CSV table of C-alpha atoms in Angstrom, one decimal:
chain,number,residue,atom,x,y,z
F,201,MET,CA,29.3,-20.2,39.9
F,202,VAL,CA,29.7,-20.8,36.8
F,203,ARG,CA,33.5,-21.5,36.1
F,204,SER,CA,35.7,-19.5,33.4
F,205,GLY,CA,35.6,-20.7,30.6
F,206,THR,CA,40.0,-19.7,30.6
F,207,SER,CA,40.6,-23.4,32.1
F,208,SER,CA,43.4,-24.3,32.9
F,209,GLY,CA,42.0,-27.0,30.7
F,210,ARG,CA,41.7,-24.7,28.3
F,211,THR,CA,45.1,-22.6,27.9
F,212,GLN,CA,46.7,-26.5,27.7
F,213,ARG,CA,44.0,-27.5,24.7
F,214,ALA,CA,45.4,-23.6,23.5
F,215,ALA,CA,48.6,-25.1,23.8
F,216,THR,CA,48.3,-27.9,21.4
F,217,GLN,CA,45.6,-26.3,18.3
F,218,ARG,CA,45.0,-23.7,16.4
F,219,PRO,CA,42.2,-21.9,15.8
F,220,ASN,CA,41.1,-22.5,11.7
F,221,THR,CA,40.1,-19.0,10.3
F,222,CYS,CA,39.2,-19.3,6.7
F,223,CYS,CA,37.1,-17.7,4.6
F,224,PHE,CA,32.8,-18.4,5.1
F,225,CYS,CA,30.8,-20.6,2.6
F,226,TRP,CA,27.4,-20.3,2.9
F,227,CYS,CA,26.4,-23.3,1.0
F,228,CYS,CA,23.5,-25.7,1.7
F,229,CYS,CA,24.5,-28.4,2.8
F,230,CYS,CA,27.0,-30.1,5.9
F,231,SER,CA,29.9,-31.1,4.5
F,232,CYS,CA,31.6,-27.3,4.1
F,233,SER,CA,34.9,-27.9,4.9
F,234,CYS,CA,35.7,-24.2,6.2
F,235,LEU,CA,33.7,-24.3,8.9
F,236,THR,CA,34.9,-28.3,9.8
F,237,VAL,CA,36.9,-28.0,13.0
F,238,ARG,CA,40.5,-29.8,12.1
F,239,ASN,CA,43.8,-30.9,13.7
F,240,GLU,CA,47.0,-31.9,12.9
F,241,ASP,CA,47.9,-35.7,13.4
F,242,GLU,CA,51.7,-37.3,14.2
F,243,ASN,CA,52.0,-37.1,10.7
F,244,GLY,CA,50.6,-33.4,9.8
F,245,ARG,CA,48.0,-34.5,7.6
F,246,THR,CA,44.7,-32.8,8.6
F,247,LYS,CA,41.7,-35.0,10.3
F,248,PRO,CA,38.3,-34.4,11.0
F,249,GLN,CA,37.5,-33.4,15.1
F,250,GLU,CA,35.7,-36.2,15.5
F,251,THR,CA,32.1,-36.5,18.3
F,252,LYS,CA,30.6,-39.4,18.4
F,253,LEU,CA,27.2,-37.7,17.9
F,254,GLU,CA,26.4,-38.0,14.0
F,255,THR,CA,23.3,-36.3,14.3
F,256,ILE,CA,24.3,-33.0,14.4
F,257,PRO,CA,26.5,-31.3,11.1
F,258,ASN,CA,29.7,-29.9,10.9
F,259,CYS,CA,28.5,-27.1,9.7
F,260,GLU,CA,24.7,-26.2,9.8
F,261,ALA,CA,23.0,-25.8,6.6
F,262,CYS,CA,21.9,-22.3,5.5
F,263,THR,CA,21.7,-19.4,2.6
F,264,LYS,CA,24.0,-16.2,3.2
F,265,PRO,CA,22.7,-13.8,5.5
F,266,THR,CA,22.3,-10.2,4.1
F,267,VAL,CA,24.3,-7.1,5.5
F,268,GLU,CA,20.4,-6.1,7.6
F,269,GLU,CA,21.3,-9.8,8.8
F,270,MET,CA,24.3,-9.6,10.3
F,271,ARG,CA,23.5,-5.9,11.4
F,272,LEU,CA,20.7,-7.4,13.2
F,273,TRP,CA,23.3,-10.3,15.0
F,274,ALA,CA,24.6,-7.4,17.0
F,275,GLN,CA,21.2,-6.1,18.7
F,276,SER,CA,20.4,-9.3,20.6
F,277,PHE,CA,22.8,-12.5,21.6
F,278,ASP,CA,18.4,-13.9,20.9
F,279,LYS,CA,18.8,-13.4,17.1
F,280,LEU,CA,22.1,-14.0,16.3
F,281,MET,CA,20.9,-17.6,17.8
F,282,LYS,CA,18.2,-17.8,15.7
F,283,ASN,CA,20.0,-17.6,12.7
F,284,PRO,CA,21.4,-20.7,11.3
F,285,ALA,CA,23.9,-18.2,9.4
F,286,GLY,CA,24.6,-16.3,12.3
F,287,ARG,CA,24.9,-19.5,14.3
F,288,ASN,CA,28.1,-20.7,12.1
F,289,VAL,CA,29.9,-17.0,12.5
F,290,PHE,CA,29.3,-17.4,15.8
F,291,ARG,CA,31.0,-21.2,15.9
F,292,GLU,CA,33.5,-19.9,13.8
F,293,PHE,CA,34.6,-17.3,16.7
F,294,LEU,CA,34.2,-20.3,19.1
F,295,ARG,CA,36.9,-21.9,17.5
F,296,THR,CA,39.5,-19.5,18.0
F,297,GLU,CA,38.9,-18.9,21.6
F,298,TYR,CA,38.8,-22.8,21.8
F,299,SER,CA,35.5,-22.7,23.5
F,300,GLU,CA,33.4,-24.9,20.5
F,301,GLU,CA,31.9,-26.9,22.7
F,302,ASN,CA,29.6,-24.5,23.9
F,303,MET,CA,28.0,-24.1,20.9
F,304,LEU,CA,28.0,-28.5,20.4
F,305,PHE,CA,26.9,-28.4,23.5
F,306,TRP,CA,24.0,-26.5,22.5
F,307,LEU,CA,23.1,-27.9,19.3
F,308,ALA,CA,23.3,-31.8,20.3
F,309,CYS,CA,20.3,-30.2,23.1
F,310,GLU,CA,18.2,-28.9,20.6
F,311,ASP,CA,18.6,-32.0,18.1
F,312,LEU,CA,17.8,-33.8,21.5
F,313,LYS,CA,14.7,-31.9,22.0
F,314,THR,CA,13.6,-32.8,18.6
F,315,GLU,CA,13.3,-36.3,19.3
F,316,ILE,CA,10.8,-38.3,20.3
F,317,ASN,CA,11.7,-42.5,20.2
F,318,LYS,CA,12.5,-43.6,23.4
F,319,THR,CA,15.1,-45.4,22.7
F,320,ALA,CA,17.0,-42.6,20.2
F,321,VAL,CA,15.7,-39.7,23.0
F,322,GLU,CA,18.2,-42.6,25.7
F,323,GLU,CA,21.4,-43.1,23.4
F,324,LYS,CA,21.0,-39.3,22.4
F,325,ALA,CA,21.4,-38.1,26.0
F,326,ARG,CA,24.0,-40.8,26.9
F,327,MET,CA,25.8,-39.3,24.0
F,328,ILE,CA,26.0,-35.4,25.1
F,329,TYR,CA,26.1,-37.2,28.8
F,330,GLU,CA,29.4,-38.5,27.3
F,331,ASP,CA,31.0,-36.0,25.1
F,332,TYR,CA,30.2,-32.6,27.5
F,333,ILE,CA,29.2,-33.6,30.7
F,334,SER,CA,31.8,-36.4,31.4
F,335,ILE,CA,34.9,-34.5,33.5
F,336,LEU,CA,36.4,-37.4,31.5
F,337,SER,CA,35.7,-35.7,28.3
F,338,PRO,CA,37.9,-33.1,26.3
F,339,LYS,CA,35.0,-31.6,25.2
F,340,GLU,CA,33.6,-30.8,28.8
F,341,VAL,CA,31.1,-28.3,29.5
F,342,SER,CA,31.3,-25.8,32.4
F,343,LEU,CA,28.7,-26.1,34.8
F,344,ASP,CA,28.2,-25.5,38.4
F,345,SER,CA,28.2,-28.8,40.9
F,346,ARG,CA,24.0,-28.5,41.1
F,347,VAL,CA,23.0,-28.5,37.8
F,348,ARG,CA,25.7,-31.2,37.2
F,349,GLU,CA,24.1,-33.0,39.9
F,350,VAL,CA,20.5,-32.4,38.9
F,351,ILE,CA,21.9,-34.0,35.2
F,352,ASN,CA,23.4,-36.8,37.4
F,353,LYS,CA,19.7,-38.0,38.8
F,354,LYS,CA,17.7,-37.7,35.1
F,355,MET,CA,20.1,-39.8,33.8
F,356,GLN,CA,19.3,-42.6,35.8
F,357,GLU,CA,15.9,-42.0,33.6
F,358,PRO,CA,16.5,-39.1,31.0
F,359,THR,CA,13.9,-37.8,27.8
F,360,SER,CA,14.1,-35.0,25.3
F,361,HIS,CA,14.1,-32.6,28.3
F,362,THR,CA,17.5,-33.7,30.8
F,363,PHE,CA,20.1,-30.8,30.0
F,364,GLU,CA,17.9,-28.2,29.8
F,365,ASP,CA,19.1,-26.1,32.9
F,366,ALA,CA,22.2,-27.1,31.7
F,367,GLN,CA,22.3,-25.1,27.8
F,368,LEU,CA,20.3,-23.2,29.6
F,369,GLN,CA,23.7,-22.0,31.8
F,370,ILE,CA,25.6,-22.7,28.5
F,371,TYR,CA,23.1,-20.3,26.4
F,372,THR,CA,24.2,-17.5,29.4
F,373,LEU,CA,28.0,-18.3,29.2
F,374,MET,CA,28.1,-17.6,25.7
F,375,HIS,CA,25.5,-14.7,25.7
F,376,ARG,CA,28.0,-12.8,29.0
F,377,ASP,CA,31.2,-14.1,27.8
F,378,SER,CA,32.0,-15.1,24.2
F,379,TYR,CA,29.4,-12.7,22.5
F,380,PRO,CA,30.7,-9.3,23.6
F,381,ARG,CA,34.2,-9.6,22.5
F,382,PHE,CA,32.1,-11.8,19.4
F,383,LEU,CA,30.9,-8.1,18.3
F,384,ASN,CA,34.5,-5.9,18.9
F,385,SER,CA,36.1,-9.4,16.6
F,386,PRO,CA,38.1,-9.1,13.4
F,387,VAL,CA,35.4,-12.1,12.2
F,388,TYR,CA,32.5,-10.7,13.2
F,389,LYS,CA,33.8,-6.9,11.6
F,390,SER,CA,35.4,-8.0,7.9
F,391,LEU,CA,32.1,-9.7,7.2
F,392,ILE,CA,30.4,-7.3,7.8
F,393,GLN,CA,32.6,-4.7,5.9
F,394,GLY,CA,33.2,-7.7,3.0
F,395,ALA,CA,29.2,-7.9,2.7
F,396,SER,CA,28.9,-4.3,2.8
F,397,ARG,CA,30.8,-3.5,0.2
F,398,SER,CA,29.8,-6.4,-2.3
F,399,SER,CA,26.3,-4.6,-1.3
F,400,SER,CA,27.4,-1.0,-2.3
F,401,GLU,CA,29.6,-2.6,-5.8
F,402,SER,CA,26.2,-4.2,-6.7
């Protein structure tokens, strides 16, 4: 069975991290500071959370979504996940629940699927394993033992599809567990209300 998104490890992390909820900016670059995960060091200074997968941007490039697009996100999880702006907003919500690693893992798997160079595939697969599959990683995602066993076998000769089963399981977990809460969250509701007001005023 898939472990609940509120594991003891995540509870411990929740005690030491704070959600970075702020305004959403829809810039067409990948250095959007307001959607960057930030932690505080010992001196109270903020620093970005590091990940080995530098090929995955902190914020996906996207254009500002229309009110109609935002409302489509509520129609199905697939429509939300197929929209870059939707993924950014959902990722911000996941951060408030300390489960952003689910989206980061899903994005990393999507990136891996586009890689055709064998050496690059093996390197990216190893990084994904270390970042999201290893039980030693603070960003470990919740997978059942069957999927983990499949991954361990495939890692002997990784391909661009090594994590397909795991990616599907995490997609399903986000769909069933986080997505309903997202639709009822202040993050989504305030975004819709703000966009609706701007639309009516223009």
